[in-house]
Short mmCIF file of C-alpha atoms in Angstrom, two decimals:
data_model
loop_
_atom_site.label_atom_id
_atom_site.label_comp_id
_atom_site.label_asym_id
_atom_site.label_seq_id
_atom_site.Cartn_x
_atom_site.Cartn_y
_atom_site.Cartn_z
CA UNK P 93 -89.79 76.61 56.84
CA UNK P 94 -89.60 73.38 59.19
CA UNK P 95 -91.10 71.21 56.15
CA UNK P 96 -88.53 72.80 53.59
CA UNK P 97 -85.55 72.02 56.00
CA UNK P 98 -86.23 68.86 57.54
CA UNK P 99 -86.18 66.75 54.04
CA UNK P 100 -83.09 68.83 52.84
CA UNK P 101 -80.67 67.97 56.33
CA UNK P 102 -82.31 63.76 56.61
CA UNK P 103 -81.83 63.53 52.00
CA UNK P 104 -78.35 65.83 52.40
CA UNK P 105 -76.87 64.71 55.45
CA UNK P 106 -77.68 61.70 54.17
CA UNK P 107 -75.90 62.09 50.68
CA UNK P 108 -72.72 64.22 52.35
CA UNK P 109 -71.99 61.53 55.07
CA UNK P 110 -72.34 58.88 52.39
CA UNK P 111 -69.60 60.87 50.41
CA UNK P 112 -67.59 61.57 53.33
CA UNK P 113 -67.49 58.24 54.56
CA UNK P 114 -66.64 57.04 51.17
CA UNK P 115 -63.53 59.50 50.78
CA UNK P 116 -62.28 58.77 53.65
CA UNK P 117 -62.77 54.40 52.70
CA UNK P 118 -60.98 54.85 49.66
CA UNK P 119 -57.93 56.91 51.62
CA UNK P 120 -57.38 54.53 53.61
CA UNK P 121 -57.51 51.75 50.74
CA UNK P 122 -55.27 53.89 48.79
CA UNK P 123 -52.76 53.91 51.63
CA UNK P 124 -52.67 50.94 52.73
CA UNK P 125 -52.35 49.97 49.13
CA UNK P 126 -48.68 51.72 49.03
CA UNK P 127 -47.97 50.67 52.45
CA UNK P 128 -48.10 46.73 51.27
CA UNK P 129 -46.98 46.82 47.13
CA UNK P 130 -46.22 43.07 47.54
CA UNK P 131 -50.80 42.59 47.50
CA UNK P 132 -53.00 43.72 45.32
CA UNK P 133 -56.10 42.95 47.89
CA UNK P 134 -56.28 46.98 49.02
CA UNK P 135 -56.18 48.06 45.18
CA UNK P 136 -58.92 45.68 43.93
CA UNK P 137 -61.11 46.64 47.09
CA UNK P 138 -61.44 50.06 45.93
CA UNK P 139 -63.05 48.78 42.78
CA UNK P 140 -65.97 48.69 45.21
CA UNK P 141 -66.57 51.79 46.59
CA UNK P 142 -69.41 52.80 44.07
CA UNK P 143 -71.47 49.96 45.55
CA UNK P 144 -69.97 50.37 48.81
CA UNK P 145 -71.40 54.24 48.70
CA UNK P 146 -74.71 52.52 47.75
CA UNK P 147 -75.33 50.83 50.62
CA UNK P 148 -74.16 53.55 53.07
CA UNK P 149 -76.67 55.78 51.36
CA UNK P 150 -79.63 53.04 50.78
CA UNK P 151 -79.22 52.63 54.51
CA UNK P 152 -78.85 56.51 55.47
CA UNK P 153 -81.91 57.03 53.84
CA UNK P 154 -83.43 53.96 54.78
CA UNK P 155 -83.20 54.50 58.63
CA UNK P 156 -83.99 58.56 58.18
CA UNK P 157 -86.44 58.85 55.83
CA UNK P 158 -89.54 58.37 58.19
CA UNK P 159 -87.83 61.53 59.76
CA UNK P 160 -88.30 63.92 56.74
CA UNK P 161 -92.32 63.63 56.93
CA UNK P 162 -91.75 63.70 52.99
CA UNK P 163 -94.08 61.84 50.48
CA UNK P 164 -96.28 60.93 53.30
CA UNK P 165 -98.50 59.31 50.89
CA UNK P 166 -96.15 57.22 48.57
CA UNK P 167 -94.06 56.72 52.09
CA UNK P 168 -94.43 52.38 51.32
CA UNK P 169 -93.07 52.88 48.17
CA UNK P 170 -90.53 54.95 48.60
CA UNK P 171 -89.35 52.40 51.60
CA UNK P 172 -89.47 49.58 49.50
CA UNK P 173 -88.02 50.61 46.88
CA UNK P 174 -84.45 52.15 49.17
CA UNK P 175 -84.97 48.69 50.51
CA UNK P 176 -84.01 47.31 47.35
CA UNK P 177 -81.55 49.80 46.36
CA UNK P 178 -80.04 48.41 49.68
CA UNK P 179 -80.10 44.82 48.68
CA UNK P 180 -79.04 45.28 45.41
CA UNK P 181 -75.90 47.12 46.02
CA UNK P 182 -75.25 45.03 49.09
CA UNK P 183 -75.04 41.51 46.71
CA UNK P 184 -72.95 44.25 44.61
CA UNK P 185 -70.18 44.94 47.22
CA UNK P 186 -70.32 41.31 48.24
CA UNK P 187 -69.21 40.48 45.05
CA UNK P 188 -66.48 42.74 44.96
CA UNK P 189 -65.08 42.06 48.03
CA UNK P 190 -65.39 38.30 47.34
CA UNK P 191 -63.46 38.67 44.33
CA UNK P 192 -61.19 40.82 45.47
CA UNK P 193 -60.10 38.51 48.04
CA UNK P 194 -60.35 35.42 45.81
CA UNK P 195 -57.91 36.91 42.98
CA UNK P 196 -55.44 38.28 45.30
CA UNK P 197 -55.05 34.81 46.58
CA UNK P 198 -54.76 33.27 43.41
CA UNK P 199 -52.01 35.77 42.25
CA UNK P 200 -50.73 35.19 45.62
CA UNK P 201 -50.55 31.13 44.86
CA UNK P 202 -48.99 31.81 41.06
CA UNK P 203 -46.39 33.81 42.22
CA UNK P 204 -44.86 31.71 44.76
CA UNK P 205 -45.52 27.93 42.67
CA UNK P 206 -43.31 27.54 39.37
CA UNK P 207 -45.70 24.74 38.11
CA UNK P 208 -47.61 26.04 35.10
CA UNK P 209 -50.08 22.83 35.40
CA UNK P 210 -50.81 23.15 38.93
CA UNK P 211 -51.41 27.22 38.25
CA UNK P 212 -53.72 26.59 35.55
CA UNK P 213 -55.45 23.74 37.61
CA UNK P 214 -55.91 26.51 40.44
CA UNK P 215 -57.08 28.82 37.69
CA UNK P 216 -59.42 26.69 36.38
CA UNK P 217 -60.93 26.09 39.94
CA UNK P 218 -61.35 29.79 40.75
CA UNK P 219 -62.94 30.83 38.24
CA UNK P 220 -65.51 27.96 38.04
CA UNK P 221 -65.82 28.69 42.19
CA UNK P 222 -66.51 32.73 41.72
CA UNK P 223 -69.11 32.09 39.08
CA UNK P 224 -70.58 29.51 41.52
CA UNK P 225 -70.38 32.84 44.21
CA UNK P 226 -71.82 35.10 42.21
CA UNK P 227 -74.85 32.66 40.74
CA UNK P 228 -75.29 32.32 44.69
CA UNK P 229 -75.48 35.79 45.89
CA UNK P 230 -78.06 36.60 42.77
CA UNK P 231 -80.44 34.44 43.60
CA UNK P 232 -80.28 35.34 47.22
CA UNK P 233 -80.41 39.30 46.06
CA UNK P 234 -83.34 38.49 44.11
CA UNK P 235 -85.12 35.97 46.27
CA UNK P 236 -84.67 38.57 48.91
CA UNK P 237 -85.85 41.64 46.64
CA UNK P 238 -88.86 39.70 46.07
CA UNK P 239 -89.45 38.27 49.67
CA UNK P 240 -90.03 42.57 50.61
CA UNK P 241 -93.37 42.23 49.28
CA UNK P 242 -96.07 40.84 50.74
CA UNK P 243 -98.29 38.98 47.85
CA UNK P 244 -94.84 36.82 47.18
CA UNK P 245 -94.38 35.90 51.07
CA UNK P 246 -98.21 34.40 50.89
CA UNK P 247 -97.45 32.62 48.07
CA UNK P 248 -94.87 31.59 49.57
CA UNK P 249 -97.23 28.47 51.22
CA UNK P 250 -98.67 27.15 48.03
CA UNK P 251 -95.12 27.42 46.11
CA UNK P 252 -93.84 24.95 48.48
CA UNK P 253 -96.24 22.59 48.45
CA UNK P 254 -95.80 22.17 44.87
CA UNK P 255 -91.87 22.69 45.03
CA UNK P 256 -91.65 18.81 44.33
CA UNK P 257 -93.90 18.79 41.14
CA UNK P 258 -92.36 21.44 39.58
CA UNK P 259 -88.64 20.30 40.95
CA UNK P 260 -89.39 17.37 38.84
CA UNK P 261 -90.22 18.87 35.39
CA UNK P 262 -87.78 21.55 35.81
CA UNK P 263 -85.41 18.78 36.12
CA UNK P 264 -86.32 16.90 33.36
CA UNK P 265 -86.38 20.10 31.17
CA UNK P 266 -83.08 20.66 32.11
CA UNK P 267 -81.53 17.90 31.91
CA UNK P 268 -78.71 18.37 29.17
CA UNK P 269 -78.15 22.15 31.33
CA UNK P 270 -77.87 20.01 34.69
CA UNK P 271 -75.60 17.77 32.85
CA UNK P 272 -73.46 20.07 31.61
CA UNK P 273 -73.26 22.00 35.08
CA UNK P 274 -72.42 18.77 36.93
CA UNK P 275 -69.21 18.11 34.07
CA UNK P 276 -68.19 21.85 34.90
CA UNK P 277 -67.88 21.06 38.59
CA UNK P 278 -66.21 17.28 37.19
CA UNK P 279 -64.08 19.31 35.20
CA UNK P 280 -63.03 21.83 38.07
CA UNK P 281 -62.09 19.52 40.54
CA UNK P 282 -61.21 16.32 38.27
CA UNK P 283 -58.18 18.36 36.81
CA UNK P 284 -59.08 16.84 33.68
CA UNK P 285 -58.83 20.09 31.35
CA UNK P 286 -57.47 23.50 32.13
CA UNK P 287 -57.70 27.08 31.36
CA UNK P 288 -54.30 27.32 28.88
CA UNK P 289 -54.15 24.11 28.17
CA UNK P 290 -53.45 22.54 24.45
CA UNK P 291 -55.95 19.70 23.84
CA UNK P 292 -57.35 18.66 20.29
CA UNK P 293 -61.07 18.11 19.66
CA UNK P 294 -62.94 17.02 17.03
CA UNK P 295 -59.49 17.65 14.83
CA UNK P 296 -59.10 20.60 15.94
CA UNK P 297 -55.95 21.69 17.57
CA UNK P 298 -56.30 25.15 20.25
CA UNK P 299 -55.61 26.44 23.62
CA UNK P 300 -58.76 25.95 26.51
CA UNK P 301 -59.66 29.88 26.61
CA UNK P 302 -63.06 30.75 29.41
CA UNK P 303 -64.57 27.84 31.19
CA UNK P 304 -67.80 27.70 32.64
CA UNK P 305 -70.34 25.75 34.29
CA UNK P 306 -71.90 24.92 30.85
CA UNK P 307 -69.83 25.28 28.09
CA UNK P 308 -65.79 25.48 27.31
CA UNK P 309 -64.06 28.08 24.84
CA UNK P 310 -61.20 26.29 22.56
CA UNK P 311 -59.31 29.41 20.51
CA UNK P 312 -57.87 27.55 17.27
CA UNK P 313 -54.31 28.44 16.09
CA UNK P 314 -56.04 30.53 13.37
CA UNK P 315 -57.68 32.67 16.56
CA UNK P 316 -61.00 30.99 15.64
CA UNK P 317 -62.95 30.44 18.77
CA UNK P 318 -64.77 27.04 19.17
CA UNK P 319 -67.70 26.98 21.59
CA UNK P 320 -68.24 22.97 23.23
CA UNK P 321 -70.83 22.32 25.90
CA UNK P 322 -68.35 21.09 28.49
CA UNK P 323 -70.02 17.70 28.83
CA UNK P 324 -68.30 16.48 25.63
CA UNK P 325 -65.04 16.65 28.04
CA UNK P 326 -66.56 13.93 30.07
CA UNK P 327 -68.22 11.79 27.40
CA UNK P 328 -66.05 11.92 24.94
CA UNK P 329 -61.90 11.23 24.47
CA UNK P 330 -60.17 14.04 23.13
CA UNK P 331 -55.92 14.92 23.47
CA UNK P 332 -54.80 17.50 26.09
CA UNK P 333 -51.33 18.13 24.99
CA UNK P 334 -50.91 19.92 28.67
CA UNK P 335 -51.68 17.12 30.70
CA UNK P 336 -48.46 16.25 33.11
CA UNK P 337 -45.51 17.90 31.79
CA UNK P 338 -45.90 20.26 28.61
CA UNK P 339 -42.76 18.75 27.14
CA UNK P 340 -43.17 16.88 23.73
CA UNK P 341 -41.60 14.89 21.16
CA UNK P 342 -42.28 15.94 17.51
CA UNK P 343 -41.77 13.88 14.41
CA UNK P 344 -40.76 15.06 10.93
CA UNK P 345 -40.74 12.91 7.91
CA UNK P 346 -39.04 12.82 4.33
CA UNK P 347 -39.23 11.18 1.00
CA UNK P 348 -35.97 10.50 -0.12
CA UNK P 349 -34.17 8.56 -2.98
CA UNK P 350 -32.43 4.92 -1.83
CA UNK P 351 -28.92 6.56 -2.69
CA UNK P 352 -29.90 9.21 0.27
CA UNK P 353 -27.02 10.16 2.87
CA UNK P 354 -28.54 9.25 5.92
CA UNK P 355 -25.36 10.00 8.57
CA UNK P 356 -24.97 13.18 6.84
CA UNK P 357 -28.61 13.64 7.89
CA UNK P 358 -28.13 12.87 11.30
CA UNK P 359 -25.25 15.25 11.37
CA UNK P 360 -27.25 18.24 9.26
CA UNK P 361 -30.37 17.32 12.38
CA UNK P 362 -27.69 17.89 15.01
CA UNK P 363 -26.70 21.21 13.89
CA UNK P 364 -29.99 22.49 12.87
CA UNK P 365 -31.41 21.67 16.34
CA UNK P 366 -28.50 23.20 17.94
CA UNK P 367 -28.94 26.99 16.03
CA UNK P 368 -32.85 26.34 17.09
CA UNK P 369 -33.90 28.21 19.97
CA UNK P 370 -36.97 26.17 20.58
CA UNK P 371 -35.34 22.49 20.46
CA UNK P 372 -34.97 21.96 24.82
CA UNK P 373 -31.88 19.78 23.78
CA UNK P 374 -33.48 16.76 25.68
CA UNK P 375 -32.96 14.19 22.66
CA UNK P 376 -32.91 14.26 18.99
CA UNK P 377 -32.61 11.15 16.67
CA UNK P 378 -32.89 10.54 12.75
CA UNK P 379 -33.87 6.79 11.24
CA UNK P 380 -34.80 4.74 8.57
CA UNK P 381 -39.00 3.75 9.00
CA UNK P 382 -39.75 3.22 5.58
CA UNK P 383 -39.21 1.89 2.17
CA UNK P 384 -40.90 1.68 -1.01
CA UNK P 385 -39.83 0.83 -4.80
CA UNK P 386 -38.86 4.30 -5.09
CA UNK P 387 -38.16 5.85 -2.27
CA UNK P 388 -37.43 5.79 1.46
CA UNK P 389 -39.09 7.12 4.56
CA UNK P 390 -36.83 8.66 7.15
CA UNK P 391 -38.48 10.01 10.49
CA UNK P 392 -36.55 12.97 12.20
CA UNK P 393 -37.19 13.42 16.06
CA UNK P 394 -36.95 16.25 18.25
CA UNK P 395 -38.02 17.45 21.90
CA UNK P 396 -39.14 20.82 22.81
CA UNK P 397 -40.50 22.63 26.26
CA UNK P 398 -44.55 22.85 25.26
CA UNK P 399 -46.33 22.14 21.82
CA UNK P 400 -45.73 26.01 20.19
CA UNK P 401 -42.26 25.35 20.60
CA UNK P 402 -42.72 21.77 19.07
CA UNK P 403 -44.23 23.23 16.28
CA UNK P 404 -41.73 25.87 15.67
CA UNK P 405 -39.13 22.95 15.45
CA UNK P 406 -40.73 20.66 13.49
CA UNK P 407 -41.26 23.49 10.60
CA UNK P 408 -37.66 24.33 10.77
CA UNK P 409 -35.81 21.41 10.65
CA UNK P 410 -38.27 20.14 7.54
CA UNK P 411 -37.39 23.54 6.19
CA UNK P 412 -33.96 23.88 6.55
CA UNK P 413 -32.89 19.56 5.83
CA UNK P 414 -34.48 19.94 2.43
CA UNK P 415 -32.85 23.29 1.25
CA UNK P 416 -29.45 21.08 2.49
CA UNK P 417 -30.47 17.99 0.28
CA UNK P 418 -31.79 20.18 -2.80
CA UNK P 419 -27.82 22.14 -2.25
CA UNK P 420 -25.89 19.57 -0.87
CA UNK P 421 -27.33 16.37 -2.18
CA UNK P 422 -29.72 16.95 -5.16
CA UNK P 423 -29.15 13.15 -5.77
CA UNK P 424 -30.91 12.14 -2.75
CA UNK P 425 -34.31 13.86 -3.98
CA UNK P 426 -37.17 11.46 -4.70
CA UNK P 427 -36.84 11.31 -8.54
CA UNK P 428 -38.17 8.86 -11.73
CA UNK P 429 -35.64 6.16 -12.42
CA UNK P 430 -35.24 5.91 -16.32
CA UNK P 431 -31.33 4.20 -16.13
CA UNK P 432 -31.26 0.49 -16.92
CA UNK P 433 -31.75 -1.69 -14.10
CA UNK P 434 -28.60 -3.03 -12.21
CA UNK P 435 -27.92 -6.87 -13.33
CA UNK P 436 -27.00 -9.43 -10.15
CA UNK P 437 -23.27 -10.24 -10.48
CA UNK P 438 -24.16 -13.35 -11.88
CA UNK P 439 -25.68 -12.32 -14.56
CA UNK P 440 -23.14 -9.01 -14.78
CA UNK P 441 -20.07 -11.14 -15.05
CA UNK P 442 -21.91 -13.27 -18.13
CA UNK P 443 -22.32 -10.15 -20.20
CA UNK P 444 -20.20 -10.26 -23.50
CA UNK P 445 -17.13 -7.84 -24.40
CA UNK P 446 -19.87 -6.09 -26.68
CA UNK P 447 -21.85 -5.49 -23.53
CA UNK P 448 -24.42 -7.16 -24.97
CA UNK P 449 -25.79 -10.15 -22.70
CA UNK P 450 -25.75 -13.65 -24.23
CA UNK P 451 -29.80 -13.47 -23.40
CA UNK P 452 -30.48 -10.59 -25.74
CA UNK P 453 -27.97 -11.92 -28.31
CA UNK P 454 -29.96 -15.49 -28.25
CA UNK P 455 -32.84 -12.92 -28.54
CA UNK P 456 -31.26 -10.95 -31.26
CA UNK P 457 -29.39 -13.18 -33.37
CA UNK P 458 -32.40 -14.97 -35.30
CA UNK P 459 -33.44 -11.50 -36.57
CA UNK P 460 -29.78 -10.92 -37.97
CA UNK P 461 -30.17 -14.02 -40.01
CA UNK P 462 -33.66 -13.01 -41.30
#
């Protein structure tokens, strides 16, 4: 009777106190989490009590199980393997916790600074730091898992003395990876690129999505996703439209005929910028750039808050200045000239009551006599 109980009260004692303890954690998490609304640290801690009941129970079991006289023959195994249960979840609830804290400060940060660069710089940061963390902690976790057994503690010697060697042509093999790492951390703390940012690459024109310690996620304006090893950020030039301020100037062009209204244009700009709700009303301006035999060039410009509301008034006032000059002023459209070409006044004042010029009379006249 002695061997049936004794395992039940060390595995169940073991497994109620690891519940209890638990329910009574996450009480006081959920409590404190409606005492303080204005944090989200107590709610994001209880994301963690799974692995938090892990360890309590690893370690229960851990410290008692000698005490149940159970599996008396697999008693190494069973050790080493609730010793790493017990590391495992440990590294586990490290993570949490780590994160927990680390994204309750960052919402902390972006609630109280108005700067959307200096948030997304922060941003950028943290996440590039907790991926750091939880590279970290793994290879401790593991390193420790594996340190529990003996044959990898004697090899321990011999892996150090060649530790150099193979330091060496694991570098060299990873030498595009190590580069790439090394830009992340540039990247991070260079405040060269940012999560949210608008940049164009390679002709491409998106917002910086994920950012890791090897490669950077643009997402197109056609939600395609472009995947750049993020050592072409620090090799190569590309435009980040999110650099500074996010305000911008946009340009819009037209091909118009010489005879054109181009203060009624100005006028037509002012009032389609005012009905736009994406025009800042920082500046606007409408000029002449251009000409050519047939046409002129006039450049429209306009200021907006970031580039999506740049875009949005670019496409309207094109949109809405040549549905004006087809209503308005169909004259100023580009169109083929087929009139007869103006004469200088010269040459207008010589023409004869006949309206015939004295040139094409000359011209004319010795085919009359024929």
């Amino acid at each position: 009777m002695e061997n049936l109980l004794r395992p039940l009260i060390v595995v169940g004692g073991s497994v109620v106190l690891t519940l209890f303890i638990g329910w009574a954690t996450d009480r006081l998490l959920y409590k404190a989490d409606e005492r303080h609304p204005e944090t989200s640290l107590w709610g994001l801690l209880r994301r963690g009590r799974i692995p938090y009941q892990l360890v309590l129970c690893a370690a229960l079991l851990r410290g008692s199980f000698d005490r149940a006289e159970v599996l008396e023959g697999h008693r190494v195994g069973v050790g080493r393997t609730l010793t790493l249960v017990l590391i495992g979840a440990t590294a586990w609830l490290a993570v949490r916790i780590v994160g927990a804290i680390v994204e309750t400060t960052y919402t902390r940060y972006a609630r109280v600074h108005h700067d959307a660069a200096r948030v997304r710089r922060v941003r950028t940061q943290v996440s590039l730091i907790m991926r750091v963390i939880y590279a970290v902690v793994g290879v401790v976790a593991v390193a420790a898992m594996l340190l529990t057994f003996p044959a990898f503690r004697a090899a321990g010697a011999s892996l150090l003395a060649s530790a150099g060697i193979i330091g060496i042509v694991a570098g060299v093999a990873a030498q595009s990876t190590l580069s790439n790492m090394f830009a992340g951390f540039q990247i991070a703390f260079g405040d060269m690129v940012r999560m949210g940012d608008t940049v164009v690459v390679d002709g491409e024109w998106g917002t910086v999505e994920e950012i890791t310690l090897t490669f950077l996620t643009v997402r197109t304006w056609d939600e395609r996703r472009i995947t750049m090893p993020v050592s072409y950020f620090t090799s190569k030039p590309f435009e980040n439209w999110s650099r500074g301020t996010p305000q911008m100037t946009g340009t819009v062009y037209w091909q118009v005929d010489h005879s054109a209204p181009v203060d009624a244009m100005r006028e037509k700009l002012r009032d389609i910028l005012r009905e736009c709700p994406a025009w800042d009303g920082r500046a606007y301006g409408l000029d002449v750039t251009d000409t050519t035999p047939n046409t002129i060039e006039v450049r429209a410009l306009a200021t907006a808050k970031d580039a999506d509301d740049i875009w949005t008034v670019r496409v309207s006032v094109r949109e809405q200045m040549i549905r004006w000059l087809s209503e308005e002023h169909p004259y100023a459209l580009p169109r083929v000239n087929t009139a007869d070409a103006s004469l200088p006044p010269n040459r207008a004042n010589g023409r004869l009551a006949s309206g015939i010029s004295p040139q094409r009379r000359a011209y004319e006249t010795p085919r009359a006599d024929r």
